Amino acid sequence: MEKISIVVPCYNEQESIPYFYKEVKKVIKKMSNLSFELLFVDDGSKDNTLQVVKELSEKDNLVRYITFSRNFGKEAAMLAGLENATGDYITIMDADLQDPPALLPEMYRLIKEEGYDTVGTRRTTREGEPVIRSFFARKFYKIINKMSKVEMVDGARDYRLMTRQVVDSIISIKEYNRYSKGLFSFVGYKTKWIEFENVERVAGTTKWSFWKLFKYALEGIVAFTTAPLSLASVLGVILCIFSFIGIIVIIVKTLMFGDKVSGWPSLACILLFVSGVQLLCMGIIGQYLAKTYLETKKRPIYIIKEMK
Ligand code: UDP
Ligand code: MG
């Protein structure tokens, strides 16, 4: 019998998990020709998530869990889940039911019958989300797709069903700064996208503030393209050309009209502009340097405290 592992990253989800469990069990019942494993990854929750999961695992032996020594973030939780899942097919679902478990039978069928290696899901709407957030999200996808060779699909969720082979490829990537949307796309394979309308979370609150999302977006850019680094060279060349023209103009002017002390305001402006550009470029280099620094430390991506 083939087995599907469902990996569920959870951070402070004590209210959502019971709903989630109920929904997933319905789907599992429908897919009776398969065996299942429900792997909850408790990402250092501060509420009773772990107790809720432990109780489930005592009643139901499909339920397994991993718990971290502290909060390491969803990326780390997903990786721990993928590394410890034992199924032939593996899927990642949010605990808040924003990734409808009901799509699973269709996803499985697409892999099984139509020969896809992975089936991803994307939201077609962003209803229920703040307007500014949607606006920046759209812009982000435009920008990163221009800069990066790896394609990032707008609205793509982390909810996807993958074959064992795809998962093995993903966990073979050992980088510390993990941006999964990019990694899923980086490994390639035949991918089918299915679409659904945005669903609001059943209980609890989102863990993402605007600022956190913004930083996450920057992380995606730094992890998947080095295009910003070339900004320094491009701006440098442009400024060199300008200054060369400027020098000639000044020499000619001085020779023809003599040198009066004037023009210091424009000089101050130029100075400010150029040093601003320099600092910006240094900042960009700093971002990449910081990531390289973290990468070379080779710290573990997560630390498991307990597991079943
Ligand atoms: N999550 C996690 N670690 C974190 C933050 C979130 O494991 O540090 C989990 C969370 O429990 C949920 C999923 O990641 O199952 C998505 O989080 P959330 O619903 O807050 O994000 P949103 O859907 O609002 O983008
Ligand atoms: Mg959510």
PDB file of C-alpha atoms in Angstrom, residues 37-223:
ATOM      1  CA  GLU A  37       0.915   9.610   8.277  1.00  0.00           C
ATOM      2  CA  LEU A  38       0.149  12.962   9.884  1.00  0.00           C
ATOM      3  CA  LEU A  39       3.371  14.603  10.968  1.00  0.00           C
ATOM      4  CA  PHE A  40       2.864  17.701  13.097  1.00  0.00           C
ATOM      5  CA  VAL A  41       5.939  19.868  13.505  1.00  0.00           C
ATOM      6  CA  ASP A  42       5.579  22.001  16.601  1.00  0.00           C
ATOM      7  CA  ASP A  43       7.783  24.988  15.896  1.00  0.00           C
ATOM      8  CA  GLY A  44       8.457  25.930  19.536  1.00  0.00           C
ATOM      9  CA  SER A  45       4.866  26.994  20.248  1.00  0.00           C
ATOM     10  CA  LYS A  46       4.214  28.979  23.395  1.00  0.00           C
ATOM     11  CA  ASP A  47       0.647  27.751  23.836  1.00  0.00           C
ATOM     12  CA  ASN A  48      -0.674  24.213  24.242  1.00  0.00           C
ATOM     13  CA  THR A  49      -0.058  23.082  20.673  1.00  0.00           C
ATOM     14  CA  LEU A  50       2.264  20.304  21.789  1.00  0.00           C
ATOM     15  CA  GLN A  51      -0.199  18.891  24.336  1.00  0.00           C
ATOM     16  CA  VAL A  52      -3.003  18.958  21.762  1.00  0.00           C
ATOM     17  CA  VAL A  53      -0.827  17.094  19.284  1.00  0.00           C
ATOM     18  CA  LYS A  54       0.372  14.591  21.886  1.00  0.00           C
ATOM     19  CA  GLU A  55      -3.199  13.773  22.851  1.00  0.00           C
ATOM     20  CA  LEU A  56      -4.058  13.177  19.214  1.00  0.00           C
ATOM     21  CA  SER A  57      -1.068  10.905  18.796  1.00  0.00           C
ATOM     22  CA  GLU A  58      -2.124   8.803  21.794  1.00  0.00           C
ATOM     23  CA  LYS A  59      -5.583   8.269  20.355  1.00  0.00           C
ATOM     24  CA  ASP A  60      -4.602   7.893  16.732  1.00  0.00           C
ATOM     25  CA  ASN A  61      -1.480   6.122  15.564  1.00  0.00           C
ATOM     26  CA  LEU A  62      -1.441   7.931  12.221  1.00  0.00           C
ATOM     27  CA  VAL A  63      -0.349  10.991  14.177  1.00  0.00           C
ATOM     28  CA  ARG A  64       3.350  11.629  14.728  1.00  0.00           C
ATOM     29  CA  TYR A  65       5.039  14.762  15.963  1.00  0.00           C
ATOM     30  CA  ILE A  66       8.325  16.589  16.113  1.00  0.00           C
ATOM     31  CA  THR A  67       8.867  19.419  18.541  1.00  0.00           C
ATOM     32  CA  PHE A  68      11.614  22.024  18.333  1.00  0.00           C
ATOM     33  CA  SER A  69      13.665  23.420  21.186  1.00  0.00           C
ATOM     34  CA  ARG A  70      12.448  26.915  20.238  1.00  0.00           C
ATOM     35  CA  ASN A  71      10.736  28.740  17.372  1.00  0.00           C
ATOM     36  CA  PHE A  72      12.841  28.306  14.225  1.00  0.00           C
ATOM     37  CA  GLY A  73      10.306  29.553  11.659  1.00  0.00           C
ATOM     38  CA  LYS A  74       8.080  27.849   9.120  1.00  0.00           C
ATOM     39  CA  GLU A  75      10.907  27.167   6.683  1.00  0.00           C
ATOM     40  CA  ALA A  76      12.739  25.138   9.324  1.00  0.00           C
ATOM     41  CA  ALA A  77       9.533  23.355  10.342  1.00  0.00           C
ATOM     42  CA  MET A  78       8.843  22.347   6.749  1.00  0.00           C
ATOM     43  CA  LEU A  79      12.373  21.050   6.302  1.00  0.00           C
ATOM     44  CA  ALA A  80      12.191  18.986   9.504  1.00  0.00           C
ATOM     45  CA  GLY A  81       8.886  17.538   8.311  1.00  0.00           C
ATOM     46  CA  LEU A  82      10.212  16.657   4.869  1.00  0.00           C
ATOM     47  CA  GLU A  83      13.364  15.113   6.320  1.00  0.00           C
ATOM     48  CA  ASN A  84      11.450  12.924   8.758  1.00  0.00           C
ATOM     49  CA  ALA A  85       8.411  11.966   6.693  1.00  0.00           C
ATOM     50  CA  THR A  86       8.354   8.330   5.628  1.00  0.00           C
ATOM     51  CA  GLY A  87       5.683   8.370   2.910  1.00  0.00           C
ATOM     52  CA  ASP A  88       5.964   7.674  -0.820  1.00  0.00           C
ATOM     53  CA  TYR A  89       4.187  10.973  -1.393  1.00  0.00           C
ATOM     54  CA  ILE A  90       4.543  13.972   0.828  1.00  0.00           C
ATOM     55  CA  THR A  91       2.404  17.052   1.238  1.00  0.00           C
ATOM     56  CA  ILE A  92       2.733  20.174   3.377  1.00  0.00           C
ATOM     57  CA  MET A  93      -0.404  21.767   4.835  1.00  0.00           C
ATOM     58  CA  ASP A  94      -0.928  24.773   7.097  1.00  0.00           C
ATOM     59  CA  ALA A  95      -2.676  23.992  10.363  1.00  0.00           C
ATOM     60  CA  ASP A  96      -5.199  26.804   9.908  1.00  0.00           C
ATOM     61  CA  LEU A  97      -7.127  25.122   7.034  1.00  0.00           C
ATOM     62  CA  GLN A  98      -6.049  27.798   4.579  1.00  0.00           C
ATOM     63  CA  ASP A  99      -4.747  24.905   2.504  1.00  0.00           C
ATOM     64  CA  PRO A 100      -7.932  22.910   1.834  1.00  0.00           C
ATOM     65  CA  PRO A 101      -7.281  19.202   2.551  1.00  0.00           C
ATOM     66  CA  ALA A 102     -10.194  18.421   0.192  1.00  0.00           C
ATOM     67  CA  LEU A 103      -7.888  19.096  -2.783  1.00  0.00           C
ATOM     68  CA  LEU A 104      -5.684  16.141  -1.877  1.00  0.00           C
ATOM     69  CA  PRO A 105      -7.508  13.377  -3.816  1.00  0.00           C
ATOM     70  CA  GLU A 106      -7.307  15.416  -7.018  1.00  0.00           C
ATOM     71  CA  MET A 107      -3.624  16.197  -6.410  1.00  0.00           C
ATOM     72  CA  TYR A 108      -2.893  12.527  -5.899  1.00  0.00           C
ATOM     73  CA  ARG A 109      -4.792  11.601  -9.047  1.00  0.00           C
ATOM     74  CA  LEU A 110      -2.782  14.072 -11.117  1.00  0.00           C
ATOM     75  CA  ILE A 111       0.495  12.531  -9.963  1.00  0.00           C
ATOM     76  CA  LYS A 112      -0.698   8.967 -10.231  1.00  0.00           C
ATOM     77  CA  GLU A 113      -2.574   9.103 -13.521  1.00  0.00           C
ATOM     78  CA  GLU A 114      -1.176  12.045 -15.432  1.00  0.00           C
ATOM     79  CA  GLY A 115       2.459  11.530 -14.627  1.00  0.00           C
ATOM     80  CA  TYR A 116       3.232  14.756 -12.795  1.00  0.00           C
ATOM     81  CA  ASP A 117       5.991  14.710 -10.170  1.00  0.00           C
ATOM     82  CA  THR A 118       4.572  17.481  -8.097  1.00  0.00           C
ATOM     83  CA  VAL A 119       1.255  19.284  -7.832  1.00  0.00           C
ATOM     84  CA  GLY A 120       1.317  22.796  -6.402  1.00  0.00           C
ATOM     85  CA  THR A 121      -1.566  25.014  -5.399  1.00  0.00           C
ATOM     86  CA  ARG A 122      -2.045  28.710  -5.889  1.00  0.00           C
ATOM     87  CA  ARG A 123      -4.622  31.159  -4.695  1.00  0.00           C
ATOM     88  CA  THR A 124      -6.346  33.136  -7.391  1.00  0.00           C
ATOM     89  CA  THR A 125      -7.671  35.761  -5.006  1.00  0.00           C
ATOM     90  CA  ARG A 126      -6.227  37.509  -2.041  1.00  0.00           C
ATOM     91  CA  GLU A 127      -9.568  38.280  -0.464  1.00  0.00           C
ATOM     92  CA  GLY A 128      -9.553  38.976   3.240  1.00  0.00           C
ATOM     93  CA  GLU A 129      -6.023  40.323   3.028  1.00  0.00           C
ATOM     94  CA  PRO A 130      -5.087  43.981   3.600  1.00  0.00           C
ATOM     95  CA  VAL A 131      -5.001  45.894   0.299  1.00  0.00           C
ATOM     96  CA  ILE A 132      -1.483  47.235   0.802  1.00  0.00           C
ATOM     97  CA  ARG A 133      -0.198  43.734   1.444  1.00  0.00           C
ATOM     98  CA  SER A 134      -1.685  42.402  -1.816  1.00  0.00           C
ATOM     99  CA  PHE A 135      -0.259  45.361  -3.695  1.00  0.00           C
ATOM    100  CA  PHE A 136       3.257  44.796  -2.411  1.00  0.00           C
ATOM    101  CA  ALA A 137       2.959  41.047  -2.906  1.00  0.00           C
ATOM    102  CA  ARG A 138       2.125  41.536  -6.590  1.00  0.00           C
ATOM    103  CA  LYS A 139       4.994  43.996  -7.049  1.00  0.00           C
ATOM    104  CA  PHE A 140       7.351  41.607  -5.296  1.00  0.00           C
ATOM    105  CA  TYR A 141       6.553  38.770  -7.704  1.00  0.00           C
ATOM    106  CA  LYS A 142       7.014  41.086 -10.693  1.00  0.00           C
ATOM    107  CA  ILE A 143      10.410  42.269  -9.480  1.00  0.00           C
ATOM    108  CA  ILE A 144      11.813  38.940  -8.390  1.00  0.00           C
ATOM    109  CA  ASN A 145      10.725  37.232 -11.609  1.00  0.00           C
ATOM    110  CA  LYS A 146      12.522  39.904 -13.625  1.00  0.00           C
ATOM    111  CA  MET A 147      15.719  39.421 -11.659  1.00  0.00           C
ATOM    112  CA  SER A 148      15.811  35.703 -10.968  1.00  0.00           C
ATOM    113  CA  LYS A 149      16.141  32.784 -13.348  1.00  0.00           C
ATOM    114  CA  VAL A 150      14.064  30.604 -11.043  1.00  0.00           C
ATOM    115  CA  GLU A 151      10.373  31.232 -11.587  1.00  0.00           C
ATOM    116  CA  MET A 152       8.279  32.309  -8.599  1.00  0.00           C
ATOM    117  CA  VAL A 153       4.564  31.795  -9.116  1.00  0.00           C
ATOM    118  CA  ASP A 154       2.342  34.583  -7.783  1.00  0.00           C
ATOM    119  CA  GLY A 155      -0.038  33.278  -5.137  1.00  0.00           C
ATOM    120  CA  ALA A 156       1.715  29.913  -4.883  1.00  0.00           C
ATOM    121  CA  ARG A 157       1.266  28.284  -1.502  1.00  0.00           C
ATOM    122  CA  ASP A 158       3.593  25.902   0.241  1.00  0.00           C
ATOM    123  CA  TYR A 159       0.731  23.389  -0.021  1.00  0.00           C
ATOM    124  CA  ARG A 160       1.854  20.823  -2.579  1.00  0.00           C
ATOM    125  CA  LEU A 161       1.986  17.093  -3.072  1.00  0.00           C
ATOM    126  CA  MET A 162       5.365  15.714  -4.087  1.00  0.00           C
ATOM    127  CA  THR A 163       6.810  12.337  -4.930  1.00  0.00           C
ATOM    128  CA  ARG A 164       9.587  10.949  -2.780  1.00  0.00           C
ATOM    129  CA  GLN A 165      12.088  11.801  -5.508  1.00  0.00           C
ATOM    130  CA  VAL A 166      11.161  15.493  -5.483  1.00  0.00           C
ATOM    131  CA  VAL A 167      11.370  15.629  -1.689  1.00  0.00           C
ATOM    132  CA  ASP A 168      14.782  13.967  -1.725  1.00  0.00           C
ATOM    133  CA  SER A 169      15.968  16.639  -4.151  1.00  0.00           C
ATOM    134  CA  ILE A 170      14.671  19.407  -1.911  1.00  0.00           C
ATOM    135  CA  ILE A 171      16.282  18.077   1.242  1.00  0.00           C
ATOM    136  CA  SER A 172      19.551  17.589  -0.575  1.00  0.00           C
ATOM    137  CA  ILE A 173      19.760  21.388  -0.696  1.00  0.00           C
ATOM    138  CA  LYS A 174      21.489  22.211   2.536  1.00  0.00           C
ATOM    139  CA  GLU A 175      21.422  25.996   2.492  1.00  0.00           C
ATOM    140  CA  TYR A 176      20.701  27.825   5.730  1.00  0.00           C
ATOM    141  CA  ASN A 177      18.723  30.745   4.323  1.00  0.00           C
ATOM    142  CA  ARG A 178      15.845  28.726   2.959  1.00  0.00           C
ATOM    143  CA  TYR A 179      13.286  30.332   0.722  1.00  0.00           C
ATOM    144  CA  SER A 180      11.094  27.359  -0.086  1.00  0.00           C
ATOM    145  CA  LYS A 181       9.004  28.914  -2.835  1.00  0.00           C
ATOM    146  CA  GLY A 182      12.241  29.310  -4.741  1.00  0.00           C
ATOM    147  CA  LEU A 183      13.643  25.920  -3.762  1.00  0.00           C
ATOM    148  CA  PHE A 184      10.522  24.063  -4.953  1.00  0.00           C
ATOM    149  CA  SER A 185      10.863  25.784  -8.269  1.00  0.00           C
ATOM    150  CA  PHE A 186      14.646  25.375  -8.375  1.00  0.00           C
ATOM    151  CA  VAL A 187      14.517  21.564  -8.229  1.00  0.00           C
ATOM    152  CA  GLY A 188      12.332  21.508 -11.331  1.00  0.00           C
ATOM    153  CA  TYR A 189      10.339  18.358 -12.236  1.00  0.00           C
ATOM    154  CA  LYS A 190       7.005  18.220 -14.004  1.00  0.00           C
ATOM    155  CA  THR A 191       4.696  20.467 -12.033  1.00  0.00           C
ATOM    156  CA  LYS A 192       0.958  20.956 -12.261  1.00  0.00           C
ATOM    157  CA  TRP A 193      -0.708  23.979 -10.659  1.00  0.00           C
ATOM    158  CA  ILE A 194      -4.213  23.828  -9.347  1.00  0.00           C
ATOM    159  CA  GLU A 195      -6.033  26.941  -8.275  1.00  0.00           C
ATOM    160  CA  PHE A 196      -8.387  27.736  -5.464  1.00  0.00           C
ATOM    161  CA  GLU A 197      -9.938  30.787  -3.884  1.00  0.00           C
ATOM    162  CA  ASN A 198      -8.435  32.216  -0.753  1.00  0.00           C
ATOM    163  CA  VAL A 199      -9.825  30.789   2.466  1.00  0.00           C
ATOM    164  CA  GLU A 200      -9.522  32.613   5.770  1.00  0.00           C
ATOM    165  CA  ARG A 201      -7.949  30.826   8.718  1.00  0.00           C
ATOM    166  CA  VAL A 202     -10.378  28.901  10.968  1.00  0.00           C
ATOM    167  CA  ALA A 203      -9.002  30.058  14.297  1.00  0.00           C
ATOM    168  CA  GLY A 204      -6.016  31.781  15.867  1.00  0.00           C
ATOM    169  CA  THR A 205      -4.117  34.623  14.204  1.00  0.00           C
ATOM    170  CA  THR A 206      -1.619  34.970  11.390  1.00  0.00           C
ATOM    171  CA  LYS A 207       2.058  35.000  12.362  1.00  0.00           C
ATOM    172  CA  TRP A 208       2.977  37.429   9.622  1.00  0.00           C
ATOM    173  CA  SER A 209       3.131  41.157  10.116  1.00  0.00           C
ATOM    174  CA  PHE A 210       3.749  43.441   7.181  1.00  0.00           C
ATOM    175  CA  TRP A 211       7.315  44.049   8.321  1.00  0.00           C
ATOM    176  CA  LYS A 212       8.022  40.313   8.641  1.00  0.00           C
ATOM    177  CA  LEU A 213       6.692  39.728   5.132  1.00  0.00           C
ATOM    178  CA  PHE A 214       8.821  42.563   3.821  1.00  0.00           C
ATOM    179  CA  LYS A 215      11.943  41.036   5.323  1.00  0.00           C
ATOM    180  CA  TYR A 216      10.943  37.637   3.975  1.00  0.00           C
ATOM    181  CA  ALA A 217      10.612  39.172   0.506  1.00  0.00           C
ATOM    182  CA  LEU A 218      14.125  40.641   0.757  1.00  0.00           C
ATOM    183  CA  GLU A 219      15.381  37.234   1.842  1.00  0.00           C
ATOM    184  CA  GLY A 220      13.843  35.714  -1.272  1.00  0.00           C
ATOM    185  CA  ILE A 221      15.597  38.257  -3.457  1.00  0.00           C
ATOM    186  CA  VAL A 222      18.987  37.794  -1.796  1.00  0.00           C
ATOM    187  CA  ALA A 223      18.631  34.004  -1.911  1.00  0.00           C
TER     188      ALA A 223
END
